[in-house]
Amino acid sequence: MTTTAVIVLVVAVLLVAGAVWYLARKRAAIKRQYGPEYERTVRETGSARRAEALLDARTRRVRHYDIRPLKQEERTRFSEAWRRLQSKFVDSPEDSVAEADRLVTELMSTRGYPMTDFERQAEDLSVDHPEVVSHYRVAHRLAIGQGISTEELRQAVKHYRVLFEDLLGGPEARVHA
């Protein structure tokens, strides 16, 4: 084998190794960013590559939104509204769940998330709130269910509350660059 052939072979091996290393790091970064949402998307698409492409496109889409933290007076108003809906749960659990859904939707809108269909909202939330978007999906599934028990309604409110608190945030509320 000539010296030129050896050099070409070594360069080719290094390029392949570099590409594999780059892709592995990119996959690890996406898994870290999306957490459980990554696994859900892989299951849904049947392929890590397709899931990663979807999550990457989702990230690019959400980066164009004007997501902002809440002002202190907005945070106070939403917190008070949440306390009121929780206090009404015993007397009217169905109304409380509907109010929780409405309040979360209003909070998302106030923060700058576009209000489209539910699945698109969940996808958008997953970019900056990947650890709690599953709560939104569970709460929504329970909220639209027919004839669900009071315990299931209570669970729905609990799931909405996890998302609500994450979206409400504080001074350090996550806002993408």
PDB file of N, CA, C and O in Angstrom, residues 145-174:
ATOM      1  N   GLY A 145     -62.165  13.780  29.028  1.00  0.00           N
ATOM      2  CA  GLY A 145     -62.812  12.479  29.212  1.00  0.00           C
ATOM      3  C   GLY A 145     -64.264  12.623  29.628  1.00  0.00           C
ATOM      4  O   GLY A 145     -64.670  13.623  30.212  1.00  0.00           O
ATOM      5  N   GLN A 146     -65.034  11.620  29.321  1.00  0.00           N
ATOM      6  CA  GLN A 146     -66.454  11.613  29.685  1.00  0.00           C
ATOM      7  C   GLN A 146     -66.659  10.726  30.906  1.00  0.00           C
ATOM      8  O   GLN A 146     -66.110   9.636  30.987  1.00  0.00           O
ATOM      9  N   GLY A 147     -67.447  11.198  31.846  1.00  0.00           N
ATOM     10  CA  GLY A 147     -67.821  10.401  33.004  1.00  0.00           C
ATOM     11  C   GLY A 147     -66.649  10.005  33.881  1.00  0.00           C
ATOM     12  O   GLY A 147     -66.629   8.901  34.413  1.00  0.00           O
ATOM     13  N   ILE A 148     -65.690  10.879  34.049  1.00  0.00           N
ATOM     14  CA  ILE A 148     -64.554  10.510  34.879  1.00  0.00           C
ATOM     15  C   ILE A 148     -64.870  10.786  36.343  1.00  0.00           C
ATOM     16  O   ILE A 148     -65.711  11.631  36.676  1.00  0.00           O
ATOM     17  N   SER A 149     -64.181  10.069  37.207  1.00  0.00           N
ATOM     18  CA  SER A 149     -64.451  10.155  38.638  1.00  0.00           C
ATOM     19  C   SER A 149     -63.887  11.444  39.236  1.00  0.00           C
ATOM     20  O   SER A 149     -63.064  12.129  38.634  1.00  0.00           O
ATOM     21  N   THR A 150     -64.332  11.725  40.450  1.00  0.00           N
ATOM     22  CA  THR A 150     -63.825  12.893  41.168  1.00  0.00           C
ATOM     23  C   THR A 150     -62.325  12.749  41.398  1.00  0.00           C
ATOM     24  O   THR A 150     -61.585  13.731  41.312  1.00  0.00           O
ATOM     25  N   GLU A 151     -61.866  11.541  41.660  1.00  0.00           N
ATOM     26  CA  GLU A 151     -60.425  11.324  41.847  1.00  0.00           C
ATOM     27  C   GLU A 151     -59.658  11.633  40.568  1.00  0.00           C
ATOM     28  O   GLU A 151     -58.588  12.254  40.610  1.00  0.00           O
ATOM     29  N   GLU A 152     -60.194  11.251  39.425  1.00  0.00           N
ATOM     30  CA  GLU A 152     -59.530  11.566  38.159  1.00  0.00           C
ATOM     31  C   GLU A 152     -59.537  13.078  37.901  1.00  0.00           C
ATOM     32  O   GLU A 152     -58.560  13.630  37.395  1.00  0.00           O
ATOM     33  N   LEU A 153     -60.610  13.733  38.285  1.00  0.00           N
ATOM     34  CA  LEU A 153     -60.662  15.195  38.158  1.00  0.00           C
ATOM     35  C   LEU A 153     -59.616  15.845  39.069  1.00  0.00           C
ATOM     36  O   LEU A 153     -58.944  16.802  38.677  1.00  0.00           O
ATOM     37  N   ARG A 154     -59.478  15.300  40.264  1.00  0.00           N
ATOM     38  CA  ARG A 154     -58.452  15.806  41.199  1.00  0.00           C
ATOM     39  C   ARG A 154     -57.068  15.620  40.593  1.00  0.00           C
ATOM     40  O   ARG A 154     -56.218  16.524  40.642  1.00  0.00           O
ATOM     41  N   GLN A 155     -56.830  14.465  39.986  1.00  0.00           N
ATOM     42  CA  GLN A 155     -55.533  14.208  39.338  1.00  0.00           C
ATOM     43  C   GLN A 155     -55.303  15.195  38.192  1.00  0.00           C
ATOM     44  O   GLN A 155     -54.186  15.676  38.002  1.00  0.00           O
ATOM     45  N   ALA A 156     -56.345  15.483  37.439  1.00  0.00           N
ATOM     46  CA  ALA A 156     -56.212  16.440  36.332  1.00  0.00           C
ATOM     47  C   ALA A 156     -55.779  17.805  36.861  1.00  0.00           C
ATOM     48  O   ALA A 156     -54.870  18.432  36.303  1.00  0.00           O
ATOM     49  N   VAL A 157     -56.412  18.267  37.943  1.00  0.00           N
ATOM     50  CA  VAL A 157     -56.042  19.558  38.515  1.00  0.00           C
ATOM     51  C   VAL A 157     -54.600  19.516  39.008  1.00  0.00           C
ATOM     52  O   VAL A 157     -53.837  20.470  38.813  1.00  0.00           O
ATOM     53  N   LYS A 158     -54.192  18.410  39.610  1.00  0.00           N
ATOM     54  CA  LYS A 158     -52.803  18.290  40.076  1.00  0.00           C
ATOM     55  C   LYS A 158     -51.831  18.380  38.902  1.00  0.00           C
ATOM     56  O   LYS A 158     -50.792  19.036  38.991  1.00  0.00           O
ATOM     57  N   HIS A 159     -52.147  17.713  37.804  1.00  0.00           N
ATOM     58  CA  HIS A 159     -51.276  17.760  36.627  1.00  0.00           C
ATOM     59  C   HIS A 159     -51.235  19.170  36.036  1.00  0.00           C
ATOM     60  O   HIS A 159     -50.167  19.659  35.658  1.00  0.00           O
ATOM     61  N   TYR A 160     -52.384  19.811  35.952  1.00  0.00           N
ATOM     62  CA  TYR A 160     -52.404  21.190  35.471  1.00  0.00           C
ATOM     63  C   TYR A 160     -51.557  22.086  36.388  1.00  0.00           C
ATOM     64  O   TYR A 160     -50.856  22.980  35.919  1.00  0.00           O
ATOM     65  N   ARG A 161     -51.624  21.838  37.695  1.00  0.00           N
ATOM     66  CA  ARG A 161     -50.884  22.675  38.637  1.00  0.00           C
ATOM     67  C   ARG A 161     -49.373  22.559  38.421  1.00  0.00           C
ATOM     68  O   ARG A 161     -48.658  23.566  38.495  1.00  0.00           O
ATOM     69  N   VAL A 162     -48.875  21.371  38.120  1.00  0.00           N
ATOM     70  CA  VAL A 162     -47.430  21.211  37.879  1.00  0.00           C
ATOM     71  C   VAL A 162     -47.008  22.087  36.702  1.00  0.00           C
ATOM     72  O   VAL A 162     -46.013  22.816  36.774  1.00  0.00           O
ATOM     73  N   LEU A 163     -47.762  22.024  35.612  1.00  0.00           N
ATOM     74  CA  LEU A 163     -47.447  22.852  34.446  1.00  0.00           C
ATOM     75  C   LEU A 163     -47.630  24.332  34.783  1.00  0.00           C
ATOM     76  O   LEU A 163     -46.784  25.166  34.444  1.00  0.00           O
ATOM     77  N   PHE A 164     -48.729  24.659  35.450  1.00  0.00           N
ATOM     78  CA  PHE A 164     -49.029  26.041  35.810  1.00  0.00           C
ATOM     79  C   PHE A 164     -47.874  26.657  36.597  1.00  0.00           C
ATOM     80  O   PHE A 164     -47.402  27.754  36.285  1.00  0.00           O
ATOM     81  N   GLU A 165     -47.399  25.941  37.609  1.00  0.00           N
ATOM     82  CA  GLU A 165     -46.314  26.462  38.443  1.00  0.00           C
ATOM     83  C   GLU A 165     -45.030  26.638  37.640  1.00  0.00           C
ATOM     84  O   GLU A 165     -44.298  27.606  37.832  1.00  0.00           O
ATOM     85  N   ASP A 166     -44.754  25.718  36.730  1.00  0.00           N
ATOM     86  CA  ASP A 166     -43.559  25.832  35.907  1.00  0.00           C
ATOM     87  C   ASP A 166     -43.669  27.025  34.961  1.00  0.00           C
ATOM     88  O   ASP A 166     -42.716  27.774  34.779  1.00  0.00           O
ATOM     89  N   LEU A 167     -44.844  27.197  34.361  1.00  0.00           N
ATOM     90  CA  LEU A 167     -45.055  28.343  33.467  1.00  0.00           C
ATOM     91  C   LEU A 167     -45.066  29.665  34.228  1.00  0.00           C
ATOM     92  O   LEU A 167     -44.598  30.680  33.723  1.00  0.00           O
ATOM     93  N   LEU A 168     -45.622  29.651  35.433  1.00  0.00           N
ATOM     94  CA  LEU A 168     -45.698  30.860  36.240  1.00  0.00           C
ATOM     95  C   LEU A 168     -44.294  31.364  36.556  1.00  0.00           C
ATOM     96  O   LEU A 168     -44.009  32.546  36.413  1.00  0.00           O
ATOM     97  N   GLY A 169     -43.431  30.428  36.923  1.00  0.00           N
ATOM     98  CA  GLY A 169     -42.042  30.773  37.163  1.00  0.00           C
ATOM     99  C   GLY A 169     -41.872  31.872  38.178  1.00  0.00           C
ATOM    100  O   GLY A 169     -42.792  32.316  38.836  1.00  0.00           O
ATOM    101  N   GLY A 170     -40.651  32.308  38.287  1.00  0.00           N
ATOM    102  CA  GLY A 170     -40.311  33.422  39.153  1.00  0.00           C
ATOM    103  C   GLY A 170     -39.402  34.334  38.368  1.00  0.00           C
ATOM    104  O   GLY A 170     -39.376  34.276  37.142  1.00  0.00           O
ATOM    105  N   PRO A 171     -38.625  35.118  39.036  1.00  0.00           N
ATOM    106  CA  PRO A 171     -37.697  36.003  38.321  1.00  0.00           C
ATOM    107  C   PRO A 171     -36.757  35.233  37.406  1.00  0.00           C
ATOM    108  O   PRO A 171     -36.290  35.743  36.414  1.00  0.00           O
ATOM    109  N   GLU A 172     -36.489  33.977  37.760  1.00  0.00           N
ATOM    110  CA  GLU A 172     -35.567  33.157  36.974  1.00  0.00           C
ATOM    111  C   GLU A 172     -36.289  32.306  35.921  1.00  0.00           C
ATOM    112  O   GLU A 172     -35.716  31.381  35.382  1.00  0.00           O
ATOM    113  N   ALA A 173     -37.556  32.595  35.643  1.00  0.00           N
ATOM    114  CA  ALA A 173     -38.339  31.803  34.693  1.00  0.00           C
ATOM    115  C   ALA A 173     -37.583  31.621  33.387  1.00  0.00           C
ATOM    116  O   ALA A 173     -36.967  32.549  32.878  1.00  0.00           O
ATOM    117  N   ARG A 174     -37.628  30.383  32.879  1.00  0.00           N
ATOM    118  CA  ARG A 174     -36.902  30.066  31.654  1.00  0.00           C
ATOM    119  C   ARG A 174     -37.508  30.788  30.466  1.00  0.00           C
ATOM    120  O   ARG A 174     -38.702  30.698  30.213  1.00  0.00           O
TER     121      ARG A 174
END
